Amino acid sequence: MADFKEAMLGGIDIDRNPPLAIDVRTLRSEALAPKRWLYLIPLIFITYSLAYLDRANYGFASAAGIEHDLGITHGMSSLIGSLFFFGYFFFQVPGAIYAQKYSVRTLVFWSLILWGLCAVATGLVTSIPMLMVIRVSLGIVEASVMPAMLILISNWFTRQERSRANTFLVLGNPITVLWMSVVSGYLIDAWGWREMFVIEGAPAILWAFVWWRQVRDRPTQVDWLTDQEKARLTSILENEQKSMPVIRNYRQAFMTPVVIRLCLVHALWSVGMYGFIMWLPSIIKQAAAIDIVTVGWLSAVPYMVAVITMLAVSWASDRSQRRKIFVWPLLGIGALAFLLSYLLGADHLWMSFILLSVAGAAMYAPYGPFFALIPEILPANVFGGAMGLINACGALGAFLGSWIVGYLIGLTGNPGAAYIFMTVCVLSSAVLMAIVKVRS
């Protein structure tokens, strides 16, 4: 216990100090209520997919001419695209605390309805101020979804399973952007960017009622597990908490050195990640004179690679019960791929595109292990709020990343400066993660 508390203060390196002994044989997911994966993971995946759909499709509207239609300058367009993360940042922690104290189910239900309405309203805008208000509002109502989902996973899945469960959640990101890249291209080509927003926003409202009917906050609240399965799962989750240090309140958790460092890692990581997500269509379109449908197909490729990489990394992390080693090396690879893609440039378009795909996959892959780490170093009474804080810092990085990357592309007329900026941020996050001292 003393060593674990020291780790919380940043003094023990996970790579030299194995986690506390746990009887893995008693925790195997194959023998532990396998219905959880069939009942919950599809619901979690679809819900987060819809959230990602309605935040990321602005990049396609930008490539399709929303700036021209509304009279938006390049600099203003990058700001509007990133305003989502401004609202997202401020409501992460309050949303996470509500979800942990009261109900993930209720919070996500109302979030689904509200963000669906905001997404549909984006297709009806007639002025820049209206668009700015909607983007901030969309960020506010989606803010609590990610930490709430991570809390739900921690209520249902054990330490031996969490990296994989988290990965199925985060897979809602690349898989959604994958099919969205194709579908959005066709919708814009057939009707326009307004219709795209309306058509892609409506499903969230309908899905809210499916979520409410099917999801419960804890295993004890469902009737599709046996009493024996409920008791065993609850016992394992409670036993995991016995090895945790005592942290009395959120303030103490937020001031823990390892939490502060993980906040910095996620912020810098997200600068590169969301700059990549928001402006990949524009980067591809500028690099080659191609139509919006082809841009959609090409934009989907990095996300296909990312899906495969994420599944492999999360499986390896859960099998080895190591987290850190599956985060910082991949971030370093992502930064290097960004840099090489920039150096090759448009003269070697396809090799540059392959490296861009590698960069995207390397930045996506560590999410499962990274978020599995947090409930393993903080007790249940505070880790939800800490998760919200870490994700809020990621949102701040995303705000800066999507804004500055878009601004640099508009200012210079090419993605070169944006590549360098994203490379520096992702490399910095890799270095910081490599020197973080944690015990998982």
Coordinates of C-alpha atoms in Angstrom, one line a residue:
M1 CA 0.0 0.0 0.0
A2 CA 2.8 2.4 0.8
D3 CA 4.4 1.7 -2.6
F4 CA 1.0 2.4 -4.3
K5 CA 0.6 5.7 -2.5
E6 CA 4.1 6.6 -3.5
A7 CA 3.1 5.9 -7.1
M8 CA 0.2 8.3 -6.8
L9 CA 2.8 11.0 -6.0
G10 CA 4.7 10.1 -9.1
G11 CA 7.5 8.1 -7.6
I12 CA 7.2 4.6 -9.0
D13 CA 7.6 3.7 -12.6
I14 CA 5.2 1.1 -13.9
D15 CA 7.8 -0.4 -16.2
R16 CA 10.0 -1.4 -13.2
N17 CA 7.3 -2.2 -10.7
P18 CA 4.6 -4.7 -11.7
P19 CA 1.0 -4.0 -10.6
L20 CA -0.4 -5.5 -7.4
A21 CA -0.9 -9.2 -7.6
I22 CA -4.3 -10.2 -8.9
D23 CA -5.6 -13.8 -9.5
V24 CA -6.1 -13.5 -13.2
R25 CA -7.8 -16.9 -13.5
T26 CA -10.7 -15.7 -11.3
L27 CA -11.2 -12.6 -13.5
R28 CA -11.3 -14.1 -17.0
S29 CA -13.9 -12.3 -19.0
E30 CA -14.9 -15.6 -20.8
A31 CA -16.2 -17.0 -17.5
L32 CA -17.5 -13.7 -16.0
A33 CA -21.0 -12.8 -17.3
P34 CA -20.2 -12.7 -21.0
K35 CA -23.6 -11.3 -21.7
R36 CA -22.3 -7.9 -20.7
W37 CA -20.3 -7.6 -23.9
L38 CA -23.3 -8.4 -26.1
Y39 CA -25.8 -6.2 -24.2
L40 CA -23.7 -3.2 -23.3
I41 CA -20.9 -2.7 -25.8
P42 CA -23.1 -2.3 -28.9
L43 CA -25.2 0.4 -27.0
I44 CA -22.1 2.2 -25.8
F45 CA -20.5 2.0 -29.3
I46 CA -23.5 3.3 -31.2
T47 CA -24.1 6.1 -28.7
Y48 CA -20.6 7.4 -28.9
S49 CA -20.6 7.0 -32.6
L50 CA -23.6 9.3 -32.9
A51 CA -21.8 11.9 -30.7
Y52 CA -18.8 11.7 -33.0
L53 CA -20.8 11.9 -36.1
D54 CA -22.4 15.2 -35.0
R55 CA -19.2 16.9 -33.9
A56 CA -16.8 15.9 -36.8
N57 CA -19.0 16.4 -39.9
Y58 CA -18.2 20.2 -39.8
G59 CA -14.9 19.4 -41.5
F60 CA -16.9 18.1 -44.5
A61 CA -19.2 21.1 -44.5
S62 CA -16.0 23.3 -44.5
A63 CA -14.6 21.4 -47.5
A64 CA -18.0 21.7 -49.3
G65 CA -18.3 25.5 -49.1
I66 CA -20.1 26.5 -45.9
E67 CA -17.7 29.4 -45.6
H68 CA -18.7 30.7 -49.0
D69 CA -22.4 30.3 -48.4
L70 CA -22.3 32.2 -45.0
G71 CA -19.5 34.6 -45.9
I72 CA -17.0 33.1 -43.4
T73 CA -13.3 33.8 -43.7
H74 CA -10.6 31.1 -43.4
G75 CA -9.6 32.3 -39.9
M76 CA -13.2 32.5 -38.8
S77 CA -14.0 29.0 -40.2
S78 CA -11.2 27.5 -38.1
L79 CA -12.6 29.3 -35.0
I80 CA -16.1 28.1 -35.6
G81 CA -15.0 24.6 -36.2
S82 CA -13.2 24.5 -32.9
L83 CA -15.9 26.3 -30.8
F84 CA -17.4 22.9 -30.1
F85 CA -14.5 22.2 -27.8
F86 CA -14.9 25.5 -26.0
G87 CA -18.3 24.3 -24.6
Y88 CA -17.0 20.8 -24.3
F89 CA -14.1 21.9 -22.0
F90 CA -16.2 23.7 -19.4
F91 CA -18.8 21.0 -18.8
Q92 CA -16.6 17.9 -18.7
V93 CA -16.0 17.8 -14.9
P94 CA -19.6 18.8 -13.8
G95 CA -21.0 16.2 -16.1
A96 CA -18.6 13.5 -14.9
I97 CA -19.4 14.3 -11.3
Y98 CA -23.2 14.1 -11.9
A99 CA -22.8 10.8 -13.7
Q100 CA -20.7 9.3 -10.9
K101 CA -23.0 10.5 -8.1
Y102 CA -26.3 10.0 -9.8
S103 CA -26.9 8.3 -13.1
V104 CA -25.0 7.8 -16.4
R105 CA -28.2 6.6 -18.0
T106 CA -30.2 9.8 -17.3
L107 CA -27.4 12.1 -18.3
V108 CA -26.7 10.4 -21.6
F109 CA -30.4 10.2 -22.4
W110 CA -30.9 14.0 -22.3
S111 CA -27.5 14.6 -23.9
L112 CA -28.6 12.5 -26.9
I113 CA -31.8 14.5 -27.4
L114 CA -30.1 17.9 -27.0
W115 CA -27.1 17.2 -29.3
G116 CA -29.4 15.8 -31.9
L117 CA -31.4 19.0 -31.9
C118 CA -28.2 21.1 -32.1
A119 CA -26.9 19.0 -35.0
V120 CA -30.1 19.4 -37.0
A121 CA -30.2 23.1 -36.2
T122 CA -26.7 23.5 -37.8
G123 CA -28.3 22.7 -41.1
L124 CA -30.8 25.5 -40.7
V125 CA -28.3 28.4 -39.8
T126 CA -28.5 31.6 -41.7
S127 CA -25.8 33.7 -40.0
I128 CA -22.4 33.4 -38.5
P129 CA -23.4 34.2 -34.9
M130 CA -26.2 31.6 -35.0
L131 CA -23.6 29.0 -36.2
M132 CA -21.2 30.0 -33.4
V133 CA -23.9 29.6 -30.7
I134 CA -24.9 26.2 -32.0
R135 CA -21.3 24.9 -32.1
V136 CA -20.7 26.0 -28.5
S137 CA -24.1 24.5 -27.5
L138 CA -23.3 21.2 -29.2
G139 CA -20.0 21.1 -27.2
I140 CA -21.9 21.7 -23.9
V141 CA -24.5 19.0 -24.4
E142 CA -21.9 16.4 -25.6
A143 CA -19.3 17.3 -22.9
S144 CA -20.3 14.7 -20.3
V145 CA -20.8 11.8 -22.7
M146 CA -17.2 10.5 -22.9
P147 CA -16.4 10.5 -19.1
A148 CA -19.9 9.2 -18.4
M149 CA -19.3 6.3 -20.7
L150 CA -16.0 5.5 -19.1
I151 CA -17.7 5.6 -15.7
L152 CA -20.3 3.2 -17.0
I153 CA -17.6 0.8 -18.2
S154 CA -15.8 0.9 -14.9
N155 CA -19.2 0.0 -13.2
W156 CA -19.5 -3.1 -15.5
F157 CA -16.1 -4.3 -16.5
T158 CA -13.1 -5.4 -14.4
R159 CA -9.5 -4.3 -14.6
Q160 CA -8.7 -7.3 -16.8
E161 CA -11.3 -6.1 -19.4
R162 CA -11.2 -2.4 -19.3
S163 CA -8.7 -1.6 -22.0
R164 CA -10.8 -3.6 -24.5
A165 CA -14.1 -2.2 -23.3
N166 CA -12.7 1.3 -23.5
T167 CA -11.5 0.6 -27.0
F168 CA -14.9 -0.5 -28.2
L169 CA -16.1 2.8 -26.9
V170 CA -13.4 4.9 -28.6
L171 CA -13.9 2.8 -31.8
G172 CA -17.0 4.9 -32.2
N173 CA -14.6 7.6 -33.2
P174 CA -12.6 6.1 -36.1
I175 CA -15.4 3.8 -37.4
T176 CA -17.9 6.6 -37.4
V177 CA -15.5 9.0 -39.2
L178 CA -14.8 6.1 -41.6
W179 CA -18.4 5.7 -42.8
M180 CA -19.2 9.4 -42.2
S181 CA -16.4 10.3 -44.6
V182 CA -18.0 8.3 -47.4
V183 CA -21.7 9.1 -46.5
S184 CA -21.1 12.8 -45.9
G185 CA -19.4 13.1 -49.3
Y186 CA -22.4 11.6 -51.0
L187 CA -24.9 13.6 -49.0
I188 CA -23.2 16.8 -49.8
D189 CA -22.8 15.9 -53.5
A190 CA -26.5 14.9 -53.8
W191 CA -28.1 17.7 -51.7
G192 CA -25.7 20.0 -49.9
W193 CA -24.1 20.6 -46.5
R194 CA -27.4 21.8 -44.9
E195 CA -29.2 18.5 -45.7
M196 CA -26.1 16.6 -44.5
F197 CA -26.4 18.1 -41.0
V198 CA -30.1 17.5 -40.8
I199 CA -30.0 13.9 -41.9
E200 CA -27.0 13.0 -39.7
G201 CA -28.4 14.8 -36.6
A202 CA -31.8 13.2 -36.4
P203 CA -30.7 9.6 -35.5
A204 CA -29.4 10.8 -32.1
I205 CA -32.9 11.9 -31.0
L206 CA -34.4 8.5 -31.9
W207 CA -31.6 6.6 -30.3
A208 CA -32.1 8.3 -27.0
F209 CA -35.2 6.2 -26.4
V210 CA -33.4 3.0 -27.2
W211 CA -30.7 4.0 -24.7
W212 CA -33.2 4.7 -22.0
R213 CA -35.0 1.4 -22.4
Q214 CA -31.9 -0.8 -22.6
V215 CA -29.2 0.7 -20.3
R216 CA -28.9 0.5 -16.5
D217 CA -26.1 2.1 -14.4
R218 CA -25.0 -1.0 -12.5
P219 CA -25.2 -4.9 -12.8
T220 CA -27.5 -5.2 -9.8
Q221 CA -30.2 -3.2 -11.7
V222 CA -30.7 -5.6 -14.7
D223 CA -32.7 -8.8 -15.0
W224 CA -30.5 -10.4 -17.7
L225 CA -27.8 -11.5 -15.3
T226 CA -28.2 -14.3 -12.8
D227 CA -28.0 -13.5 -9.1
Q228 CA -24.7 -15.5 -9.0
E229 CA -23.2 -13.4 -11.9
K230 CA -24.3 -10.2 -10.2
A231 CA -22.7 -11.2 -6.9
R232 CA -19.5 -12.4 -8.4
L233 CA -19.0 -9.3 -10.6
T234 CA -19.9 -6.9 -7.8
S235 CA -17.4 -8.7 -5.5
I236 CA -14.6 -8.5 -8.0
L237 CA -15.2 -4.7 -8.6
E238 CA -15.3 -4.1 -4.9
N239 CA -12.1 -6.1 -4.2
E240 CA -10.3 -3.9 -6.8
Q241 CA -11.1 -0.9 -4.7
K242 CA -9.5 -2.4 -1.6
S243 CA -6.0 -1.8 -3.1
M244 CA -6.6 1.9 -3.8
P245 CA -5.2 4.7 -1.8
V246 CA -7.6 6.8 0.2
I247 CA -8.4 10.1 -1.5
R248 CA -11.1 12.1 0.3
N249 CA -12.4 14.5 -2.3
Y250 CA -12.1 15.8 -5.8
R251 CA -9.7 18.6 -4.9
Q252 CA -7.2 16.2 -3.6
A253 CA -7.5 13.9 -6.6
F254 CA -7.2 16.9 -9.1
M255 CA -4.0 18.0 -7.3
T256 CA -2.3 14.6 -7.5
P257 CA 0.9 14.9 -9.7
V258 CA 0.1 12.0 -11.9
V259 CA -3.4 13.4 -12.7
I260 CA -1.8 16.8 -13.6
R261 CA 0.7 15.0 -15.9
L262 CA -1.9 12.9 -17.6
C263 CA -3.9 16.1 -18.2
L264 CA -0.9 17.6 -20.0
V265 CA -0.4 14.4 -22.0
H266 CA -4.0 14.3 -23.2
A267 CA -4.1 18.0 -24.0
L268 CA -1.0 17.8 -26.3
W269 CA -2.1 14.5 -27.8
S270 CA -5.6 16.0 -28.6
V271 CA -4.0 19.0 -30.4
G272 CA -2.6 16.6 -33.0
M273 CA -5.6 14.2 -33.0
Y274 CA -8.4 16.7 -33.5
G275 CA -6.4 18.8 -35.9
F276 CA -6.1 15.6 -37.9
I277 CA -9.8 14.7 -37.6
M278 CA -11.2 18.1 -38.3
W279 CA -9.0 19.1 -41.2
L280 CA -8.0 15.8 -42.9
P281 CA -10.6 16.4 -45.7
S282 CA -9.2 19.8 -46.4
I283 CA -5.6 18.6 -46.3
I284 CA -6.4 15.9 -48.8
K285 CA -8.4 18.2 -51.1
Q286 CA -5.6 20.8 -51.1
A287 CA -2.9 18.1 -51.8
A288 CA -4.8 16.8 -54.9
A289 CA -7.4 18.3 -57.2
I290 CA -10.1 15.8 -56.6
D291 CA -13.9 15.9 -56.0
I292 CA -15.6 15.8 -52.6
V293 CA -16.7 12.1 -53.0
T294 CA -13.1 11.0 -53.6
V295 CA -12.0 13.1 -50.6
G296 CA -14.5 11.2 -48.6
W297 CA -13.2 7.8 -49.7
L298 CA -9.6 8.8 -49.1
S299 CA -10.4 10.3 -45.7
A300 CA -11.8 6.9 -44.6
V301 CA -8.6 5.0 -45.1
P302 CA -6.7 6.2 -42.0
Y303 CA -9.7 5.3 -39.9
M304 CA -9.8 1.8 -41.3
V305 CA -6.1 1.3 -40.3
A306 CA -6.8 2.9 -36.9
V307 CA -9.6 0.4 -36.1
I308 CA -7.3 -2.6 -36.6
T309 CA -4.5 -1.1 -34.6
M310 CA -6.8 -0.1 -31.7
L311 CA -8.2 -3.6 -31.3
A312 CA -4.7 -5.2 -31.4
V313 CA -3.3 -2.7 -28.9
S314 CA -6.2 -3.0 -26.4
W315 CA -6.0 -6.8 -26.5
A316 CA -2.2 -6.7 -25.8
S317 CA -2.7 -4.2 -23.0
D318 CA -5.3 -6.3 -21.2
R319 CA -3.4 -9.5 -21.7
S320 CA -0.2 -8.1 -20.3
Q321 CA -1.9 -5.8 -17.8
R322 CA 0.4 -3.0 -18.8
R323 CA -0.8 0.4 -19.9
K324 CA 2.0 3.0 -20.2
I325 CA 4.1 1.0 -22.7
F326 CA 1.1 0.9 -25.0
V327 CA 0.7 4.6 -25.1
W328 CA 3.9 6.7 -25.4
P329 CA 5.7 4.6 -28.1
L330 CA 2.7 4.8 -30.4
L331 CA 2.4 8.5 -29.9
G332 CA 6.0 8.8 -30.8
I333 CA 5.4 6.8 -34.0
G334 CA 2.5 9.1 -34.8
A335 CA 4.6 12.2 -34.5
L336 CA 7.3 10.7 -36.6
A337 CA 4.8 9.7 -39.3
F338 CA 3.4 13.2 -39.4
L339 CA 6.9 14.7 -39.9
L340 CA 7.8 12.3 -42.6
S341 CA 4.5 12.9 -44.4
Y342 CA 5.2 16.6 -44.4
L343 CA 8.8 16.2 -45.6
L344 CA 7.7 14.0 -48.6
G345 CA 5.0 16.5 -49.5
A346 CA 2.7 16.6 -52.5
D347 CA 5.5 15.4 -54.9
H348 CA 5.1 12.0 -53.3
L349 CA 1.4 12.2 -52.6
W350 CA 0.6 8.5 -52.0
M351 CA 3.6 7.8 -49.8
S352 CA 2.7 10.9 -47.9
F353 CA -0.9 9.7 -47.6
I354 CA 0.2 6.3 -46.3
L355 CA 2.3 8.0 -43.6
L356 CA -0.6 10.2 -42.7
S357 CA -2.7 7.0 -42.2
V358 CA 0.0 5.6 -40.0
A359 CA 0.0 8.8 -37.9
G360 CA -3.8 8.6 -37.5
A361 CA -3.7 4.9 -36.4
A362 CA -0.8 5.5 -34.0
M363 CA -2.7 8.3 -32.3
Y364 CA -5.9 6.4 -32.0
A365 CA -4.5 3.1 -30.8
P366 CA -3.4 4.2 -27.2
Y367 CA -6.9 5.4 -26.1
G368 CA -8.0 2.0 -24.6
P369 CA -4.9 1.6 -22.4
F370 CA -4.8 5.3 -21.5
F371 CA -8.3 5.5 -20.1
A372 CA -8.0 2.1 -18.5
L373 CA -5.2 3.5 -16.4
I374 CA -7.2 6.1 -14.6
P375 CA -9.6 3.9 -12.6
E376 CA -6.5 1.8 -11.7
I377 CA -4.7 4.6 -9.9
L378 CA -7.7 6.4 -8.3
P379 CA -10.5 5.1 -6.1
A380 CA -14.1 5.0 -7.2
N381 CA -15.2 8.0 -5.2
V382 CA -13.1 10.4 -7.3
F383 CA -11.9 8.8 -10.5
G384 CA -15.0 9.9 -12.5
G385 CA -14.3 13.6 -11.8
A386 CA -10.6 13.1 -12.5
M387 CA -11.5 11.4 -15.8
G388 CA -13.6 14.4 -16.6
L389 CA -10.7 16.7 -15.8
I390 CA -8.3 14.8 -18.0
N391 CA -10.8 14.6 -20.8
A392 CA -11.5 18.4 -20.3
C393 CA -7.8 19.1 -20.9
G394 CA -8.0 16.9 -24.0
A395 CA -10.9 19.1 -25.1
L396 CA -8.9 22.2 -24.5
G397 CA -6.1 20.7 -26.7
A398 CA -8.7 19.8 -29.3
F399 CA -10.0 23.3 -29.3
L400 CA -6.5 24.7 -29.9
G401 CA -5.7 22.0 -32.3
S402 CA -8.7 22.3 -34.6
W403 CA -8.5 26.1 -34.4
I404 CA -4.8 26.6 -35.0
V405 CA -4.5 23.8 -37.6
G406 CA -7.4 25.3 -39.6
Y407 CA -6.0 28.8 -39.2
L408 CA -2.5 27.7 -40.4
I409 CA -4.0 26.0 -43.4
G410 CA -6.1 29.1 -44.3
L411 CA -3.1 31.5 -43.6
T412 CA -0.5 29.6 -45.7
G413 CA -2.7 28.0 -48.3
N414 CA -1.1 24.6 -47.7
P415 CA -1.0 22.1 -44.8
G416 CA 2.8 22.3 -44.2
A417 CA 2.8 24.5 -41.1
A418 CA -0.1 22.5 -39.7
Y419 CA 1.9 19.3 -40.1
I420 CA 4.8 20.7 -38.1
F421 CA 2.5 22.1 -35.4
M422 CA 0.8 18.7 -34.9
T423 CA 4.1 16.9 -35.0
V424 CA 5.5 19.0 -32.2
C425 CA 2.4 18.6 -30.0
V426 CA 2.1 14.8 -30.4
L427 CA 5.9 14.3 -29.9
S428 CA 5.7 16.4 -26.7
S429 CA 2.8 14.2 -25.4
A430 CA 4.8 11.1 -26.1
V431 CA 7.8 12.4 -24.1
L432 CA 5.6 13.5 -21.2
M433 CA 3.9 10.1 -21.1
A434 CA 7.2 8.3 -21.2
I435 CA 8.4 10.1 -18.0
V436 CA 5.1 9.8 -16.1
K437 CA 5.4 7.6 -13.0
V438 CA 2.3 5.5 -12.5
R439 CA 1.7 2.1 -11.1
S440 CA -0.3 0.3 -13.8

